Coordinates of C-alpha atoms and ligand atoms in Angstrom, one line a residue:
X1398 CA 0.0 0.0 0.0
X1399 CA 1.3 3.6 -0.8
X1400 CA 2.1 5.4 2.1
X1401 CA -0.4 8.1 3.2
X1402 CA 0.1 11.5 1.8
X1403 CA 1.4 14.3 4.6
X1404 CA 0.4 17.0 2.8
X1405 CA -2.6 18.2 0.8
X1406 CA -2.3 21.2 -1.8
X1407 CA -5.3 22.2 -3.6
X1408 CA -6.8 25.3 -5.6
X1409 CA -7.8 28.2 -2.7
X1410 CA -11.3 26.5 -1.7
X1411 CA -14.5 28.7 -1.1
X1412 CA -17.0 28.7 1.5
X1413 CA -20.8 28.8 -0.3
X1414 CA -22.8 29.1 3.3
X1415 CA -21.9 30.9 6.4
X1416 CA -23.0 33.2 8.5
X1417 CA -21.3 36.2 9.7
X1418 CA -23.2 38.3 11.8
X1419 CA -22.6 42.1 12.2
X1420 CA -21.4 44.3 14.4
X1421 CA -18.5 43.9 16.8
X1422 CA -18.9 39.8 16.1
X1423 CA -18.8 40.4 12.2
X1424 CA -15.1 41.8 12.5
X1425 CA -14.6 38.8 14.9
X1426 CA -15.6 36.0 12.8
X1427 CA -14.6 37.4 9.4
X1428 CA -11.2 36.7 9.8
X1429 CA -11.4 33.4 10.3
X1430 CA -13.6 32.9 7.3
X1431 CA -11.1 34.9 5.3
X1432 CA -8.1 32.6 6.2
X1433 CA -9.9 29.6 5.4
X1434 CA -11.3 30.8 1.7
X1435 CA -11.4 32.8 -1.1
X1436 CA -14.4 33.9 -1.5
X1437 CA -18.0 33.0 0.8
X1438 CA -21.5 33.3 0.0
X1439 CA -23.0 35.7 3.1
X1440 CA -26.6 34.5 4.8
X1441 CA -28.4 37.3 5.0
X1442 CA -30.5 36.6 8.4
X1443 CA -29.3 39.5 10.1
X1444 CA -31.9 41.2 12.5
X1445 CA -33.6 43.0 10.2
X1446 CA -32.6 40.9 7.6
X1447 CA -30.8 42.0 4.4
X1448 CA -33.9 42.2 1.6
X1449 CA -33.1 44.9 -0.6
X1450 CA -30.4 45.9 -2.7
X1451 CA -29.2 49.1 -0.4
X1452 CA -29.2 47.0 2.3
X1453 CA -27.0 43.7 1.3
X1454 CA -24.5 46.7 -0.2
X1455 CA -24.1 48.4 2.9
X1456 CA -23.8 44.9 4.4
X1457 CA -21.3 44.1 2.0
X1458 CA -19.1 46.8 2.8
X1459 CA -18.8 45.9 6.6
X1460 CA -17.9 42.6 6.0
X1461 CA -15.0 44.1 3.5
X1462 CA -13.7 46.6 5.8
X1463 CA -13.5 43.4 8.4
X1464 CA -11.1 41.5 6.1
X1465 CA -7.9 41.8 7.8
X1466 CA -5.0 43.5 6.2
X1467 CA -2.9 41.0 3.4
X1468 CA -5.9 38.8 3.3
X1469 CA -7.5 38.5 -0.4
X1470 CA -11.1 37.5 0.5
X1471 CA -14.3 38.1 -1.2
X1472 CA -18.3 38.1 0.1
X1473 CA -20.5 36.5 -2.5
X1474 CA -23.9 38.6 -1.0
X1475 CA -27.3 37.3 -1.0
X1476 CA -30.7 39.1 -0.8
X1477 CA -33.5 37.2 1.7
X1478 CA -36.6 36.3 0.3
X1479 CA -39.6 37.9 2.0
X1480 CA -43.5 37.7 0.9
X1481 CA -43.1 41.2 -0.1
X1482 CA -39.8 40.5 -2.8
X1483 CA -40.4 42.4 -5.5
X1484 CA -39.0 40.4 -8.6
X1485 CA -37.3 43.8 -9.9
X1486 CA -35.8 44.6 -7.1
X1487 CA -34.1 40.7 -7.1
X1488 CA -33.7 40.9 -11.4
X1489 CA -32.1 44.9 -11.0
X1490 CA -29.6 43.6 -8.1
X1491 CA -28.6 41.0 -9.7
X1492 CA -27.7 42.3 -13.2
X1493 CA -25.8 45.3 -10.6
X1494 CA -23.9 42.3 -8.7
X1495 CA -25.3 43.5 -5.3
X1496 CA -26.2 39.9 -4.8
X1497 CA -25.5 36.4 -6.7
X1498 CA -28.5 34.8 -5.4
X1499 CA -31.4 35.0 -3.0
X1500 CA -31.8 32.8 0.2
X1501 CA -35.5 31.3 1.0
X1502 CA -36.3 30.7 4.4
X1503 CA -39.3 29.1 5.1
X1504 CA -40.9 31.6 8.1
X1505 CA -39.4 30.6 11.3
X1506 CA -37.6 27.7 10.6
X1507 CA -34.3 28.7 12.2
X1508 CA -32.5 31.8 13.5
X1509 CA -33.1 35.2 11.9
X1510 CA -36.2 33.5 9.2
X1511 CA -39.3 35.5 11.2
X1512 CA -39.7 37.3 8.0
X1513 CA -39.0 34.6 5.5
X1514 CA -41.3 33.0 3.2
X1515 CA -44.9 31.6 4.4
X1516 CA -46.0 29.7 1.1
X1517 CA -43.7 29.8 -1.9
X1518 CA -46.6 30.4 -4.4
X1519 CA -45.9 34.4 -2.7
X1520 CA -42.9 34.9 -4.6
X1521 CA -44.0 32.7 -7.7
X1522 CA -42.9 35.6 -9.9
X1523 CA -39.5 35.9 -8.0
X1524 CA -38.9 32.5 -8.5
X1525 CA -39.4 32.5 -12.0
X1526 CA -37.6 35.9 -12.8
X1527 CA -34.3 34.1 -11.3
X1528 CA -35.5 31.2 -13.5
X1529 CA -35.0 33.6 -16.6
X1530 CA -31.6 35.2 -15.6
X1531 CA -30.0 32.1 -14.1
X1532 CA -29.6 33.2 -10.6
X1533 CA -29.5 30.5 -8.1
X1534 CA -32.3 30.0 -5.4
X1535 CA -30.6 29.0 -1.8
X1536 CA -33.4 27.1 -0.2
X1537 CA -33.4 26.2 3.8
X1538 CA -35.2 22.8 3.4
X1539 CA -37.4 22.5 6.2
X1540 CA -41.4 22.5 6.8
X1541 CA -42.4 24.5 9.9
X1542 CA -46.1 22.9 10.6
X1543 CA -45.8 22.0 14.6
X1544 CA -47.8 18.3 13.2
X1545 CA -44.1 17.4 11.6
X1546 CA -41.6 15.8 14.0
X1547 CA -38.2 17.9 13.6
X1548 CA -36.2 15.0 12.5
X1549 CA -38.6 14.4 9.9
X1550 CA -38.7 18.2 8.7
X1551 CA -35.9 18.0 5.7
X1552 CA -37.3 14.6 4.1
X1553 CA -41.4 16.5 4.3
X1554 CA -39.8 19.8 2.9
X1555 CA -38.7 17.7 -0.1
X1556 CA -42.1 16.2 -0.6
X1557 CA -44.1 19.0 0.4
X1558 CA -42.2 22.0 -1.6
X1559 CA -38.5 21.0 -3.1
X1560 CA -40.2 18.3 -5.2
X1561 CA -43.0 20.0 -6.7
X1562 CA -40.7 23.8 -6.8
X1563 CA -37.9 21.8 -9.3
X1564 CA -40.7 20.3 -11.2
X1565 CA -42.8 23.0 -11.5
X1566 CA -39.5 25.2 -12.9
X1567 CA -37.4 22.7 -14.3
X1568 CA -34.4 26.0 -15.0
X1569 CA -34.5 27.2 -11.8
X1570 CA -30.9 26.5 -10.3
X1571 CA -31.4 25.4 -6.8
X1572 CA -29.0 25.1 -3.9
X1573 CA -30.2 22.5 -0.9
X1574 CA -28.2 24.0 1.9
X1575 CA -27.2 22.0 4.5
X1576 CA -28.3 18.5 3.5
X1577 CA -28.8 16.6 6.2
X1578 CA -30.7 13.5 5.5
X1579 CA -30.1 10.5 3.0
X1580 CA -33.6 11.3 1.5
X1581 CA -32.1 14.9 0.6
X1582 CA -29.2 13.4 -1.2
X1583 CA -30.9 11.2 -3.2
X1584 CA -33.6 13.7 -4.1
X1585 CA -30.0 16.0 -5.4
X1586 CA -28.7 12.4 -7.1
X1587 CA -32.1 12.1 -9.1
X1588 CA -32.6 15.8 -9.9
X1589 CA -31.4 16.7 -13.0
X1590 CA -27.7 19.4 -13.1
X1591 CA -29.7 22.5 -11.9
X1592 CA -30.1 21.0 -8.8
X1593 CA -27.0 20.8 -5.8
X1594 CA -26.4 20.8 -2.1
X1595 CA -23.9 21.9 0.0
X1596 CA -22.5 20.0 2.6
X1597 CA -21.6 20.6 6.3
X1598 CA -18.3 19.6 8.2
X1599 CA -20.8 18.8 11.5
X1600 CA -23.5 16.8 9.4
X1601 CA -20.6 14.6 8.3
X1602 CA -18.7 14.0 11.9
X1603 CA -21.7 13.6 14.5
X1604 CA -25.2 12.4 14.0
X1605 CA -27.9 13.2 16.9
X1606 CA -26.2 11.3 19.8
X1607 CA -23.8 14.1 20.1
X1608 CA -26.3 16.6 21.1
X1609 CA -27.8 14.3 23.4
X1610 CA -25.9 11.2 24.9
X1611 CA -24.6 11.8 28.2
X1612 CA -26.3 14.8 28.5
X1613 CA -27.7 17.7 26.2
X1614 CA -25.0 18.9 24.4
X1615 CA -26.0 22.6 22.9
X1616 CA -23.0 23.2 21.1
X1617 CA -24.1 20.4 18.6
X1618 CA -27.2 21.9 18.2
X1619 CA -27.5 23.3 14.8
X1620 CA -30.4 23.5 12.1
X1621 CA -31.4 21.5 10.5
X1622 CA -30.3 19.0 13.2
X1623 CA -28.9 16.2 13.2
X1624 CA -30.0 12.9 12.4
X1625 CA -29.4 9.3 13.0
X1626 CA -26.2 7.4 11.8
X1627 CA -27.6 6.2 8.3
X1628 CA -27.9 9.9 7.4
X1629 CA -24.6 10.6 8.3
X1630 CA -23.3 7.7 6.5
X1631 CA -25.2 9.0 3.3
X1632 CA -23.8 12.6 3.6
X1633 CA -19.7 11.2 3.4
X1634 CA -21.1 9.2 0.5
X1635 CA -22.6 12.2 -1.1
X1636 CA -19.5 14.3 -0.2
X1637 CA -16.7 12.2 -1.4
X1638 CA -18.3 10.6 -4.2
X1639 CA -17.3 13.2 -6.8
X1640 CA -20.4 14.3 -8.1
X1641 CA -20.7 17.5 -9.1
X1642 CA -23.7 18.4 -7.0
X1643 CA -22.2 18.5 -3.5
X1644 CA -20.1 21.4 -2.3
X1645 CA -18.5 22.8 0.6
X1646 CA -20.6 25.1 2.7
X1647 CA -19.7 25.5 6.1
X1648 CA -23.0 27.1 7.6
X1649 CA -20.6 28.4 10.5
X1650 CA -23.2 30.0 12.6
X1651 CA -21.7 32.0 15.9
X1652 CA -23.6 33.0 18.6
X1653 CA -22.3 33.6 22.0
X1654 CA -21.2 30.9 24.8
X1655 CA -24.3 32.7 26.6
X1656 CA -26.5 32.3 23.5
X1657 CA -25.8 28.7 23.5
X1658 CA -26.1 27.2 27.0
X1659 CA -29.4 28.6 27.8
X1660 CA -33.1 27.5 29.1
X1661 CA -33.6 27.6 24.8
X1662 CA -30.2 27.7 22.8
X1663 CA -29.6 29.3 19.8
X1664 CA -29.7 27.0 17.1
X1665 CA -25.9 26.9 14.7
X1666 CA -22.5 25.5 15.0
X1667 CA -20.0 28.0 15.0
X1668 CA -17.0 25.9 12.6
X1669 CA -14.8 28.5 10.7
X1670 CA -11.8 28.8 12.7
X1671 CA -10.6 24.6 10.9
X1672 CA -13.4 24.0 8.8
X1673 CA -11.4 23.5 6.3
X1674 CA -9.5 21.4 8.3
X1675 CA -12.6 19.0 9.6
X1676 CA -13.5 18.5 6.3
X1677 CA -10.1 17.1 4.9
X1678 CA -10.0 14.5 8.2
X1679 CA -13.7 13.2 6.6
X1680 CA -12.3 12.6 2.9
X1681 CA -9.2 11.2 4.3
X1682 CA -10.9 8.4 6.9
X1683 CA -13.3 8.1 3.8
X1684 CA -9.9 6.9 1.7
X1685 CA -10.9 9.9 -0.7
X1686 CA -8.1 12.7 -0.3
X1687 CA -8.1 13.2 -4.4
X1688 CA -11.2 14.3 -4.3
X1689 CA -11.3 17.0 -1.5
X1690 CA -10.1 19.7 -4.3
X1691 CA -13.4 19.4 -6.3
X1692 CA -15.9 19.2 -3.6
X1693 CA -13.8 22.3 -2.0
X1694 CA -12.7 24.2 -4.9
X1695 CA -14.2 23.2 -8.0
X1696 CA -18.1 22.1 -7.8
X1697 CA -19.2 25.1 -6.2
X1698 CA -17.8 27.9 -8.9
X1699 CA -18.7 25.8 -11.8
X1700 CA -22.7 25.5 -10.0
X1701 CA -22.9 29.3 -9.7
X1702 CA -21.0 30.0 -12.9
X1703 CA -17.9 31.7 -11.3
X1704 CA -14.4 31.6 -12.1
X1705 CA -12.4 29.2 -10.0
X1706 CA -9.9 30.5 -7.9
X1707 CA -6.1 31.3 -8.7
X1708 CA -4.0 30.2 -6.3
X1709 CA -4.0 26.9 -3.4
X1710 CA -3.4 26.3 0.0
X1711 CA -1.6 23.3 1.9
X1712 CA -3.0 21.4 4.2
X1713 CA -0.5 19.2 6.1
X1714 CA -1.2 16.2 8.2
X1715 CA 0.1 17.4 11.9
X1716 CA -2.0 17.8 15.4
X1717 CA -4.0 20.7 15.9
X1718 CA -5.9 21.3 19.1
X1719 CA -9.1 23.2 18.9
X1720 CA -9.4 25.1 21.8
X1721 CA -12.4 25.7 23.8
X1722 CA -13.7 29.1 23.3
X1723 CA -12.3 31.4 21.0
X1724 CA -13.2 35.1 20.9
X1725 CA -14.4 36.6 18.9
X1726 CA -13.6 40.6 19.1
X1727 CA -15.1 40.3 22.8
X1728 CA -18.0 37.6 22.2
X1729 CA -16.7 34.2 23.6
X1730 CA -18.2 31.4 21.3
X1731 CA -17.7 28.0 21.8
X1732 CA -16.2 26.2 18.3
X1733 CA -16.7 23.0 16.3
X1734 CA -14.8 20.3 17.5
X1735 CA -13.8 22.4 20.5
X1736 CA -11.0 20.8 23.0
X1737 CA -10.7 17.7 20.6
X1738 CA -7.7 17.2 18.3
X1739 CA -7.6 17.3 14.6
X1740 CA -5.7 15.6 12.5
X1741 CA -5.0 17.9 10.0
X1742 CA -3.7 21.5 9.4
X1743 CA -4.3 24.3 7.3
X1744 CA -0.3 25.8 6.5
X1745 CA 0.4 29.6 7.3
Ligands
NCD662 C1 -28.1 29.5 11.5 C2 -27.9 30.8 12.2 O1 -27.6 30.8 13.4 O2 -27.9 31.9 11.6 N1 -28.3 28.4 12.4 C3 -28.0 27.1 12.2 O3 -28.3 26.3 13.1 N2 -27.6 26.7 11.0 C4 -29.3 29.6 10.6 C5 -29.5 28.5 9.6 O4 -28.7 28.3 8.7 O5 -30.4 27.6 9.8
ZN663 ZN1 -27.1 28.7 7.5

């Protein structure tokens, strides 16, 4: 057998879901982000969240002036989808490169959707304006009726909406975010190339005993939650198989220690600071290494029609330790994988 490999270089990877706040926090996450990868599309459930074009500019600009000095990184913005979305207001900001697509959150399905979407046949025109100019729709893929269970709510979504949305607009490029169910990926296997999914480093290390063996565990509490083991399973399957449709997107999600180990915690895993390098410690025990470059760096500019990225970064096998809070410009938040060792390290 060949040795394993100690180092990993690939083309500078991107990040096409995370979440980075505003405020004091924004300039304490966004480094992170920017270390990790070249470019990351930006959630826009901020409180309000960021609808029009004005807004996800301005938004746009903080995030920019957050990038620390000699780092090269670049917010791919999105507009939130509300009732109220005027299709020319999504068709102007588009064609202006304010945003590169629009996120739909079903109304209160997770942090920051209060103001997202009660039925999709309320932004029918949207939907098919982006059909017409080729701008991707980002879709959280849960149902919110109390009646459905919450580990059922992906694989109802699908039935209840995804199906019938992709059918009904058969050009409409669609992103699953955060797949977290083996019925998602094999509703993205049988869709035809205008559907994808990204892919998160929790939803391929822990399924739902880490939230709640031993004790409820609320930093591995994220939405959509995890599911059982045979989910999991299907998620490294998805992700290392090589198929175009699955890309990295973090969904790093901060929020405060405080936030977090509360009466009702905040729902989100905060996983920038080595997300890039919990991800290569999957395709490795997965025996896949040669194909971390695509699902990192390739599948996810081809999907939205960007350039890929000049440039790589090395990853090296070597220890890290992920510590157990990190701060964040003042706001203590508890990371992904914290006080466990990694195998794997991202170099300079
Ligand atoms: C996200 C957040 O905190 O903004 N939380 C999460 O658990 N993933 C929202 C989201 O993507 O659902
Ligand atoms: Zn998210």
């Amino acid at each position: 057998m060949p040795s394993a490999p100690q180092t990993l270089t690939i083309r500078r990877p991107d990040d096409w879901h995370v979440h980075l706040r505003d405020g004091e926090v924004l300039r304490g996450v966004v480094p992170h982000t920017a270390r990790q990868f070249a470019r990351a599309i930006v959630m826009p459930n901020l409180s309000p969240p960021v609808t029009g074009i004005a807004a996800v500019s301005a938004y746009r600009d903080r995030i920019v002036a957050a990038v620390p000095a000699g780092l090269d990184f670049t917010p791919l913005m999105t507009a939130y989808l509300t009732d109220g979305t005027e299709p020319g207001e999504i068709v102007r900001g588009h064609g202006e490169g304010a945003f590169v697509a629009a996120k739909l959150y079903p109304a209160h399905a997770t942090t920051g959707s209060a103001r997202g979407v009660t039925d999709v046949a309320k932004i029918r025109g949207v939907l098919e304006a982006m059909q017409d100019i080729g701008m991707p729709l980002l879709v959280h893929g849960e149902v919110t009726d109390h009646d459905v269970d919450i580990f059922d709510r992906e694989a109802v979504f699908i039935d209840r909406v995804l199906a019938p949305l992709v059918r009904d607009l058969p050009g409409l490029k669609v992103v699953f975010e955060h797949i977290t169910t083996a019925e998602a990926a094999a509703f993205v296997d049988g869709a035809g190339p205008q559907v994808a999914a990204t892919i998160t480093p929790q939803h391929l290390h822990i399924n739902r005993n880490a939230m709640l063996v031993g004790g409820i565990r609320p930093h591995a509490y994220c939405l959509p939650v995890a599911k059982r083991e045979k989910h999991r399973l299907a998620l490294r399957k998805a992700a290392v198989s090589g198929s175009p449709k699955y890309f990295l997107g973090t969904d790093s999600a901060p929020h405060a220690v405080s936030a977090k180990e509360s009466a009702c915690g905040c729902a989100g895993i905060f996983n920038a600071p080595f997300a890039l390098e919990s991800y290569v410690q999957v395709f490795d025990e997965e025996g896949a290494l040669d194909r971390f470059e695509a699902f990192a760096s390739e599948h996810g500019p081809r999907f939205y029609g960007l350039p890929l990225n000049p440039g790589t970064v090395t990853l090296e096998r070597s220890e890290v330790e992920v510590p157990a809070v990190v701060d964040a410009n003042g706001t203590p938040i508890v990371p992904f994988h914290a006080g466990e060792r990694l195998q794997w390290k991202l170099r300079g």
